[in-house]
PDB file of C-alpha atoms in Angstrom:
ATOM      1  CA  MET A  12     -14.545  -9.105  -1.784  1.00 44.00           C
ATOM      2  CA  ALA A  13     -14.730  -6.682   1.126  1.00 48.00           C
ATOM      3  CA  ARG A  14     -16.155  -3.260   0.505  1.00 61.00           C
ATOM      4  CA  ASP A  15     -13.528  -0.610  -0.153  1.00 67.00           C
ATOM      5  CA  ARG A  16     -13.729   1.652   2.899  1.00 69.00           C
ATOM      6  CA  ARG A  17     -11.130   4.176   1.788  1.00 77.00           C
ATOM      7  CA  PRO A  18     -12.282   7.745   1.099  1.00 86.00           C
ATOM      8  CA  LEU A  19     -13.844   8.051  -2.343  1.00 91.00           C
ATOM      9  CA  TYR A  20     -11.243  10.535  -3.586  1.00 91.00           C
ATOM     10  CA  VAL A  21      -8.466   8.047  -2.718  1.00 85.00           C
ATOM     11  CA  GLN A  22     -10.252   5.347  -4.735  1.00 87.00           C
ATOM     12  CA  ILE A  23     -10.658   7.725  -7.691  1.00 91.00           C
ATOM     13  CA  ALA A  24      -6.986   8.744  -7.497  1.00 87.00           C
ATOM     14  CA  GLU A  25      -6.044   5.080  -7.786  1.00 80.00           C
ATOM     15  CA  LYS A  26      -8.355   4.600 -10.773  1.00 84.00           C
ATOM     16  CA  ILE A  27      -6.868   7.643 -12.510  1.00 85.00           C
ATOM     17  CA  ARG A  28      -3.371   6.213 -12.043  1.00 76.00           C
ATOM     18  CA  ILE A  29      -4.424   2.872 -13.500  1.00 70.00           C
ATOM     19  CA  ASP A  30      -6.440   4.279 -16.406  1.00 75.00           C
ATOM     20  CA  TYR A  31      -3.763   6.709 -17.533  1.00 72.00           C
ATOM     21  CA  ALA A  32      -0.694   4.597 -16.692  1.00 59.00           C
ATOM     22  CA  LYS A  33      -0.096   3.964 -20.397  1.00 55.00           C
ATOM     23  CA  THR A  34       0.962   7.609 -20.729  1.00 54.00           C
ATOM     24  CA  LEU A  35       3.656   7.362 -18.046  1.00 51.00           C
ATOM     25  CA  GLY A  36       7.172   7.902 -19.299  1.00 46.00           C
ATOM     26  CA  ASN A  37       5.992   9.619 -22.475  1.00 47.00           C
ATOM     27  CA  GLY A  38       6.582  13.184 -21.405  1.00 49.00           C
ATOM     28  CA  LEU A  39       3.707  15.263 -20.078  1.00 52.00           C
ATOM     29  CA  ALA A  40       0.392  13.706 -21.111  1.00 73.00           C
ATOM     30  CA  ARG A  41      -2.643  15.899 -20.580  1.00 81.00           C
ATOM     31  CA  LEU A  42      -5.547  14.532 -18.564  1.00 87.00           C
ATOM     32  CA  PRO A  43      -9.201  15.145 -19.471  1.00 89.00           C
ATOM     33  CA  SER A  44     -11.001  18.023 -17.792  1.00 90.00           C
ATOM     34  CA  GLU A  45     -12.461  17.688 -14.295  1.00 92.00           C
ATOM     35  CA  VAL A  46     -15.939  17.681 -15.832  1.00 93.00           C
ATOM     36  CA  ALA A  47     -15.045  14.829 -18.194  1.00 93.00           C
ATOM     37  CA  MET A  48     -13.458  12.759 -15.417  1.00 93.00           C
ATOM     38  CA  ALA A  49     -16.389  13.401 -13.080  1.00 95.00           C
ATOM     39  CA  ASP A  50     -18.653  11.999 -15.789  1.00 95.00           C
ATOM     40  CA  GLN A  51     -16.275   9.100 -16.494  1.00 93.00           C
ATOM     41  CA  TYR A  52     -16.084   7.983 -12.854  1.00 94.00           C
ATOM     42  CA  GLN A  53     -19.631   9.027 -11.908  1.00 95.00           C
ATOM     43  CA  VAL A  54     -18.529  11.244  -9.039  1.00 95.00           C
ATOM     44  CA  SER A  55     -18.629  14.959  -8.285  1.00 95.00           C
ATOM     45  CA  ARG A  56     -16.103  17.450  -9.601  1.00 94.00           C
ATOM     46  CA  THR A  57     -15.092  18.065  -5.980  1.00 95.00           C
ATOM     47  CA  THR A  58     -14.122  14.403  -5.601  1.00 95.00           C
ATOM     48  CA  VAL A  59     -12.105  14.516  -8.834  1.00 95.00           C
ATOM     49  CA  ARG A  60     -10.389  17.705  -7.673  1.00 93.00           C
ATOM     50  CA  GLU A  61      -9.436  16.104  -4.334  1.00 93.00           C
ATOM     51  CA  ALA A  62      -8.120  13.035  -6.171  1.00 92.00           C
ATOM     52  CA  LEU A  63      -5.975  15.215  -8.432  1.00 92.00           C
ATOM     53  CA  ARG A  64      -4.627  17.133  -5.434  1.00 89.00           C
ATOM     54  CA  LEU A  65      -3.585  13.830  -3.883  1.00 84.00           C
ATOM     55  CA  LEU A  66      -1.864  12.765  -7.108  1.00 84.00           C
ATOM     56  CA  GLU A  67      -0.130  16.141  -7.313  1.00 81.00           C
ATOM     57  CA  ARG A  68       1.212  15.759  -3.756  1.00 76.00           C
ATOM     58  CA  GLU A  69       2.562  12.362  -4.783  1.00 69.00           C
ATOM     59  CA  GLY A  70       4.304  13.846  -7.819  1.00 69.00           C
ATOM     60  CA  ILE A  71       2.133  11.883 -10.260  1.00 73.00           C
ATOM     61  CA  VAL A  72       0.496  14.889 -11.922  1.00 80.00           C
ATOM     62  CA  ARG A  73       1.310  18.557 -12.423  1.00 80.00           C
ATOM     63  CA  SER A  74      -1.267  21.325 -12.734  1.00 82.00           C
ATOM     64  CA  ARG A  75      -0.732  24.326 -14.990  1.00 80.00           C
ATOM     65  CA  HIS A  76      -3.096  27.148 -14.233  1.00 75.00           C
ATOM     66  CA  GLY A  77      -5.344  27.918 -17.164  1.00 76.00           C
ATOM     67  CA  ILE A  78      -3.875  25.086 -19.249  1.00 79.00           C
ATOM     68  CA  GLY A  79      -4.744  21.779 -17.579  1.00 82.00           C
ATOM     69  CA  THR A  80      -3.439  18.849 -15.559  1.00 85.00           C
ATOM     70  CA  PHE A  81      -0.696  16.594 -16.892  1.00 80.00           C
ATOM     71  CA  ILE A  82       0.877  13.255 -15.985  1.00 75.00           C
ATOM     72  CA  SER A  83       4.354  14.083 -14.704  1.00 66.00           C
ATOM     73  CA  SER A  84       7.294  12.909 -16.782  1.00 56.00           C
ATOM     74  CA  ASN A  85       8.978  11.459 -13.667  1.00 51.00           C
ATOM     75  CA  ALA A  86       5.939   9.458 -12.591  1.00 50.00           C
ATOM     76  CA  ASP A  87       7.159   6.179 -14.008  1.00 49.00           C
ATOM     77  CA  SER A  88       8.532   4.876 -10.698  1.00 51.00           C
ATOM     78  CA  LEU A  89       6.460   3.106  -8.086  1.00 53.00           C
ATOM     79  CA  LEU A  90       5.581   5.577  -5.318  1.00 53.00           C
ATOM     80  CA  TYR A  91       5.060   4.415  -1.722  1.00 57.00           C
ATOM     81  CA  THR A  92       3.441   7.280   0.181  1.00 54.00           C
ATOM     82  CA  PHE A  93       3.058   7.506   3.943  1.00 53.00           C
ATOM     83  CA  ASP A  94       0.314  10.145   4.149  1.00 50.00           C
ATOM     84  CA  VAL A  95      -2.446   7.925   2.707  1.00 51.00           C
ATOM     85  CA  LEU A  96      -3.406   4.601   4.281  1.00 56.00           C
ATOM     86  CA  THR A  97      -3.604   1.945   1.617  1.00 59.00           C
ATOM     87  CA  GLY A  98      -2.220  -1.553   1.283  1.00 64.00           C
ATOM     88  CA  LEU A  99       0.868  -2.306  -0.774  1.00 70.00           C
ATOM     89  CA  SER A 100      -1.315  -4.479  -3.023  1.00 64.00           C
ATOM     90  CA  ASN A 101      -3.330  -1.394  -3.992  1.00 63.00           C
ATOM     91  CA  ILE A 102      -0.176   0.643  -4.601  1.00 66.00           C
ATOM     92  CA  LEU A 103       1.161  -2.037  -6.926  1.00 68.00           C
ATOM     93  CA  ARG A 104      -2.143  -2.346  -8.788  1.00 64.00           C
ATOM     94  CA  ALA A 105      -2.267   1.430  -9.208  1.00 60.00           C
ATOM     95  CA  SER A 106       1.220   1.591 -10.702  1.00 60.00           C
ATOM     96  CA  GLY A 107       0.037   0.669 -14.184  1.00 58.00           C
ATOM     97  CA  GLY A 108       2.328  -2.337 -14.449  1.00 65.00           C
ATOM     98  CA  THR A 109       1.500  -6.000 -13.956  1.00 75.00           C
ATOM     99  CA  ALA A 110       1.247  -6.565 -10.213  1.00 76.00           C
ATOM    100  CA  ASP A 111       1.406  -9.974  -8.603  1.00 85.00           C
ATOM    101  CA  THR A 112       1.806 -11.502  -5.171  1.00 87.00           C
ATOM    102  CA  LYS A 113       3.576 -14.776  -4.464  1.00 91.00           C
ATOM    103  CA  LEU A 114       2.661 -16.496  -1.229  1.00 91.00           C
ATOM    104  CA  ILE A 115       5.717 -17.844   0.580  1.00 93.00           C
ATOM    105  CA  LYS A 116       4.244 -19.079   3.836  1.00 92.00           C
ATOM    106  CA  ILE A 117       1.231 -18.862   6.146  1.00 91.00           C
ATOM    107  CA  SER A 118       1.913 -19.953   9.714  1.00 91.00           C
ATOM    108  CA  GLU A 119      -0.209 -20.233  12.835  1.00 92.00           C
ATOM    109  CA  ILE A 120       1.939 -19.357  15.832  1.00 93.00           C
ATOM    110  CA  PRO A 121       1.116 -19.213  19.557  1.00 95.00           C
ATOM    111  CA  LEU A 122       0.418 -15.756  20.938  1.00 92.00           C
ATOM    112  CA  THR A 123       3.313 -14.902  23.229  1.00 90.00           C
ATOM    113  CA  GLU A 124       2.915 -13.123  26.534  1.00 89.00           C
ATOM    114  CA  GLU A 125       4.735 -10.151  24.991  1.00 88.00           C
ATOM    115  CA  MET A 126       2.143  -9.953  22.190  1.00 89.00           C
ATOM    116  CA  ARG A 127      -0.703 -10.108  24.703  1.00 89.00           C
ATOM    117  CA  GLN A 128       0.745  -7.300  26.806  1.00 88.00           C
ATOM    118  CA  GLN A 129       1.905  -5.062  23.966  1.00 89.00           C
ATOM    119  CA  PHE A 130      -1.033  -5.466  21.570  1.00 91.00           C
ATOM    120  CA  ARG A 131      -3.826  -6.753  23.859  1.00 90.00           C
ATOM    121  CA  TRP A 132      -4.672  -9.400  21.273  1.00 93.00           C
ATOM    122  CA  PRO A 133      -7.355 -11.994  22.074  1.00 90.00           C
ATOM    123  CA  GLY A 134      -7.234 -15.757  21.636  1.00 89.00           C
ATOM    124  CA  GLU A 135      -4.355 -18.183  21.641  1.00 90.00           C
ATOM    125  CA  VAL A 136      -3.088 -18.048  18.051  1.00 92.00           C
ATOM    126  CA  ALA A 137      -1.672 -15.449  15.653  1.00 93.00           C
ATOM    127  CA  VAL A 138      -1.335 -15.768  11.883  1.00 92.00           C
ATOM    128  CA  GLU A 139       1.938 -14.816  10.192  1.00 94.00           C
ATOM    129  CA  LEU A 140       1.865 -14.242   6.449  1.00 92.00           C
ATOM    130  CA  GLU A 141       4.968 -13.964   4.250  1.00 94.00           C
ATOM    131  CA  ARG A 142       4.700 -12.786   0.643  1.00 93.00           C
ATOM    132  CA  ILE A 143       6.822 -11.573  -2.252  1.00 93.00           C
ATOM    133  CA  ARG A 144       5.388  -8.551  -4.072  1.00 90.00           C
ATOM    134  CA  LEU A 145       6.186  -8.346  -7.773  1.00 88.00           C
ATOM    135  CA  LEU A 146       5.792  -5.657 -10.393  1.00 82.00           C
ATOM    136  CA  ASN A 147       6.245  -6.753 -14.003  1.00 81.00           C
ATOM    137  CA  ASP A 148       7.641 -10.050 -12.642  1.00 88.00           C
ATOM    138  CA  VAL A 149      10.360  -8.219 -10.671  1.00 88.00           C
ATOM    139  CA  PRO A 150      10.368  -8.615  -6.847  1.00 91.00           C
ATOM    140  CA  VAL A 151       9.989  -5.146  -5.318  1.00 90.00           C
ATOM    141  CA  ALA A 152       9.106  -5.990  -1.716  1.00 91.00           C
ATOM    142  CA  TYR A 153       9.030  -8.806   0.815  1.00 95.00           C
ATOM    143  CA  SER A 154       6.142  -8.516   3.274  1.00 93.00           C
ATOM    144  CA  ILE A 155       5.608 -10.136   6.661  1.00 95.00           C
ATOM    145  CA  ASP A 156       2.211  -9.520   8.287  1.00 93.00           C
ATOM    146  CA  LEU A 157       1.025 -10.619  11.711  1.00 95.00           C
ATOM    147  CA  ALA A 158      -2.455 -10.532  13.261  1.00 94.00           C
ATOM    148  CA  PRO A 159      -4.447 -12.607  15.757  1.00 93.00           C
ATOM    149  CA  LEU A 160      -6.461 -15.418  14.208  1.00 91.00           C
ATOM    150  CA  ALA A 161      -9.528 -13.996  15.977  1.00 90.00           C
ATOM    151  CA  TYR A 162      -9.295 -10.841  13.821  1.00 91.00           C
ATOM    152  CA  LEU A 163      -9.140 -12.855  10.593  1.00 87.00           C
ATOM    153  CA  GLY A 164     -12.303 -14.831  11.201  1.00 79.00           C
ATOM    154  CA  GLY A 165     -10.709 -18.313  11.053  1.00 69.00           C
ATOM    155  CA  PRO A 166     -10.380 -20.748   9.461  1.00 72.00           C
ATOM    156  CA  ILE A 167      -7.674 -19.162   7.325  1.00 73.00           C
ATOM    157  CA  ASP A 168      -8.694 -18.163   3.797  1.00 71.00           C
ATOM    158  CA  ARG A 169      -5.335 -18.569   2.045  1.00 74.00           C
ATOM    159  CA  ASP A 170      -6.468 -16.939  -1.214  1.00 72.00           C
ATOM    160  CA  GLN A 171      -7.944 -13.900   0.557  1.00 69.00           C
ATOM    161  CA  LEU A 172      -4.914 -13.437   2.793  1.00 71.00           C
ATOM    162  CA  SER A 173      -2.380 -13.801   0.004  1.00 68.00           C
ATOM    163  CA  GLN A 174      -4.024 -11.079  -2.101  1.00 69.00           C
ATOM    164  CA  SER A 175      -4.810  -8.434   0.522  1.00 75.00           C
ATOM    165  CA  PHE A 176      -4.184  -8.588   4.255  1.00 81.00           C
ATOM    166  CA  PHE A 177      -6.112  -5.332   4.803  1.00 81.00           C
ATOM    167  CA  GLU A 178      -9.177  -6.684   3.011  1.00 80.00           C
ATOM    168  CA  ALA A 179      -9.069  -9.847   5.118  1.00 82.00           C
ATOM    169  CA  LEU A 180      -9.169  -7.692   8.265  1.00 87.00           C
ATOM    170  CA  GLN A 181     -11.971  -5.528   6.866  1.00 84.00           C
ATOM    171  CA  LYS A 182     -14.036  -8.618   6.093  1.00 83.00           C
ATOM    172  CA  THR A 183     -14.322  -9.339   9.821  1.00 84.00           C
ATOM    173  CA  GLY A 184     -15.018  -5.713  10.752  1.00 87.00           C
ATOM    174  CA  HIS A 185     -11.484  -4.837  11.852  1.00 89.00           C
ATOM    175  CA  ASN A 186     -10.918  -1.796   9.686  1.00 87.00           C
ATOM    176  CA  PRO A 187      -7.439  -0.250   9.468  1.00 85.00           C
ATOM    177  CA  HIS A 188      -7.802   3.409  10.445  1.00 84.00           C
ATOM    178  CA  HIS A 189      -4.228   4.657  10.791  1.00 85.00           C
ATOM    179  CA  THR A 190      -0.698   3.352  11.106  1.00 84.00           C
ATOM    180  CA  GLU A 191       2.585   4.196  12.750  1.00 88.00           C
ATOM    181  CA  SER A 192       5.557   3.475  10.504  1.00 85.00           C
ATOM    182  CA  ARG A 193       9.229   3.266  11.399  1.00 90.00           C
ATOM    183  CA  LEU A 194      11.693   3.328   8.509  1.00 88.00           C
ATOM    184  CA  LYS A 195      15.195   1.932   8.710  1.00 92.00           C
ATOM    185  CA  ALA A 196      17.895   1.469   6.071  1.00 93.00           C
ATOM    186  CA  ILE A 197      19.460  -1.978   6.391  1.00 95.00           C
ATOM    187  CA  VAL A 198      21.683  -4.287   4.388  1.00 96.00           C
ATOM    188  CA  THR A 199      19.467  -6.896   2.761  1.00 95.00           C
ATOM    189  CA  PRO A 200      19.333  -9.961   5.044  1.00 95.00           C
ATOM    190  CA  ALA A 201      20.306 -13.238   3.393  1.00 95.00           C
ATOM    191  CA  SER A 202      16.831 -14.621   4.116  1.00 95.00           C
ATOM    192  CA  ILE A 203      15.290 -11.775   2.088  1.00 96.00           C
ATOM    193  CA  ALA A 204      17.933 -11.714  -0.673  1.00 95.00           C
ATOM    194  CA  LYS A 205      16.981 -15.324  -1.367  1.00 95.00           C
ATOM    195  CA  TYR A 206      13.692 -14.001  -2.778  1.00 95.00           C
ATOM    196  CA  MET A 207      14.969 -10.587  -3.928  1.00 94.00           C
ATOM    197  CA  PRO A 208      18.326 -11.444  -5.575  1.00 94.00           C
ATOM    198  CA  ARG A 209      18.739  -7.968  -7.089  1.00 92.00           C
ATOM    199  CA  CYS A 210      19.018  -6.607  -3.545  1.00 93.00           C
ATOM    200  CA  LYS A 211      21.788  -8.944  -2.405  1.00 93.00           C
ATOM    201  CA  GLY A 212      24.634  -7.056  -0.726  1.00 93.00           C
ATOM    202  CA  ARG A 213      23.052  -3.609  -0.931  1.00 93.00           C
ATOM    203  CA  PRO A 214      20.831  -1.449   1.287  1.00 93.00           C
ATOM    204  CA  ILE A 215      17.055  -1.649   1.307  1.00 93.00           C
ATOM    205  CA  VAL A 216      14.450   0.047   3.499  1.00 91.00           C
ATOM    206  CA  LEU A 217      12.592  -1.808   6.231  1.00 94.00           C
ATOM    207  CA  SER A 218       9.175  -0.316   6.985  1.00 90.00           C
ATOM    208  CA  HIS A 219       7.930  -1.597  10.354  1.00 93.00           C
ATOM    209  CA  GLU A 220       4.277  -0.669  10.696  1.00 91.00           C
ATOM    210  CA  MET A 221       1.730  -0.898  13.496  1.00 92.00           C
ATOM    211  CA  VAL A 222      -1.818  -0.934  12.115  1.00 91.00           C
ATOM    212  CA  TYR A 223      -4.517   0.589  14.355  1.00 92.00           C
ATOM    213  CA  ASP A 224      -8.303   0.650  14.258  1.00 91.00           C
ATOM    214  CA  ILE A 225     -10.416   3.711  15.048  1.00 89.00           C
ATOM    215  CA  ASN A 226     -10.160   2.944  18.787  1.00 91.00           C
ATOM    216  CA  ASP A 227      -6.343   3.025  18.686  1.00 92.00           C
ATOM    217  CA  ASP A 228      -6.110  -0.732  19.170  1.00 92.00           C
ATOM    218  CA  VAL A 229      -3.353  -2.560  17.282  1.00 94.00           C
ATOM    219  CA  ILE A 230      -5.000  -4.985  14.852  1.00 94.00           C
ATOM    220  CA  ALA A 231      -1.906  -6.023  12.872  1.00 94.00           C
ATOM    221  CA  VAL A 232       1.846  -5.598  12.587  1.00 95.00           C
ATOM    222  CA  SER A 233       3.581  -5.444   9.211  1.00 92.00           C
ATOM    223  CA  LYS A 234       7.160  -5.474   7.992  1.00 94.00           C
ATOM    224  CA  ASP A 235       7.888  -4.519   4.387  1.00 91.00           C
ATOM    225  CA  TYR A 236      11.404  -4.893   2.991  1.00 95.00           C
ATOM    226  CA  LEU A 237      11.355  -2.385   0.120  1.00 91.00           C
ATOM    227  CA  ASP A 238      13.686  -2.286  -2.876  1.00 90.00           C
ATOM    228  CA  THR A 239      14.273   1.445  -3.167  1.00 82.00           C
ATOM    229  CA  GLU A 240      15.745   1.071  -6.646  1.00 82.00           C
ATOM    230  CA  GLN A 241      12.214   0.083  -7.694  1.00 78.00           C
ATOM    231  CA  ILE A 242      10.140   2.044  -5.170  1.00 74.00           C
ATOM    232  CA  SER A 243      10.280   5.770  -4.389  1.00 68.00           C
ATOM    233  CA  LEU A 244       9.351   6.599  -0.789  1.00 67.00           C
ATOM    234  CA  ILE A 245       7.378   9.763  -0.099  1.00 60.00           C
ATOM    235  CA  VAL A 246       6.890  11.150   3.419  1.00 61.00           C
ATOM    236  CA  ARG A 247       4.649  14.199   3.612  1.00 58.00           C
ATOM    237  CA  ARG A 248       5.447  16.777   6.316  1.00 58.00           C
ATOM    238  CA  ARG A 249       3.313  19.745   7.323  1.00 56.00           C
ATOM    239  CA  ALA A 250       4.283  22.979   9.019  1.00 56.00           C
ATOM    240  CA  ILE A 251       3.055  23.417  12.591  1.00 56.00           C
ATOM    241  CA  SER A 252       0.158  25.865  12.512  1.00 52.00           C
TER     242      SER A 252
END
């Protein structure tokens, strides 16, 4: 498995969510002290503090000065945040439920002239991956990912791709650095409702994402059709300083 290149505090935040998920929905459950968690995860208190700040921004925990940090009572929904770069697979795993991915199709398609001009992708072939994302056996998202075969190392590793598209890119040294996401509310297309029957006839959110490396080159394009009855979307906005 590829090395996790996310900041350490992001990794610890995910572990905290997983380890204490059993308390979700049971009111406000108090977390151990920063010292205890630093010892538990073998990191510094500063890293734990940064992880808790991230979880607080996401609405997962609440801090009470002089009392402690607690799991929020409304943290039982799956949160999709747009201020931290992480794959949907990691978000599902961190939810505390049983996450699974069902591979629908992997296709090799010719790179079009439009792709070459817009993304400056090398080679002749792109790989398109279609997956259903499930949480506790319930479909919560339909994902379509596209990247040049040259960035995935070829030949295609179906198992690696089906579990984590980001990790497959990282394995060949193409590390996602930042993304640009466009969100749009749409009526669930029939082709998607086929795999997400609970969404048939009602709105869902389409997240169209361009994935960039550190040099601002597009290394992948993703579309996630998100069931917003199962997933809460969080967009963080900052004041202009």
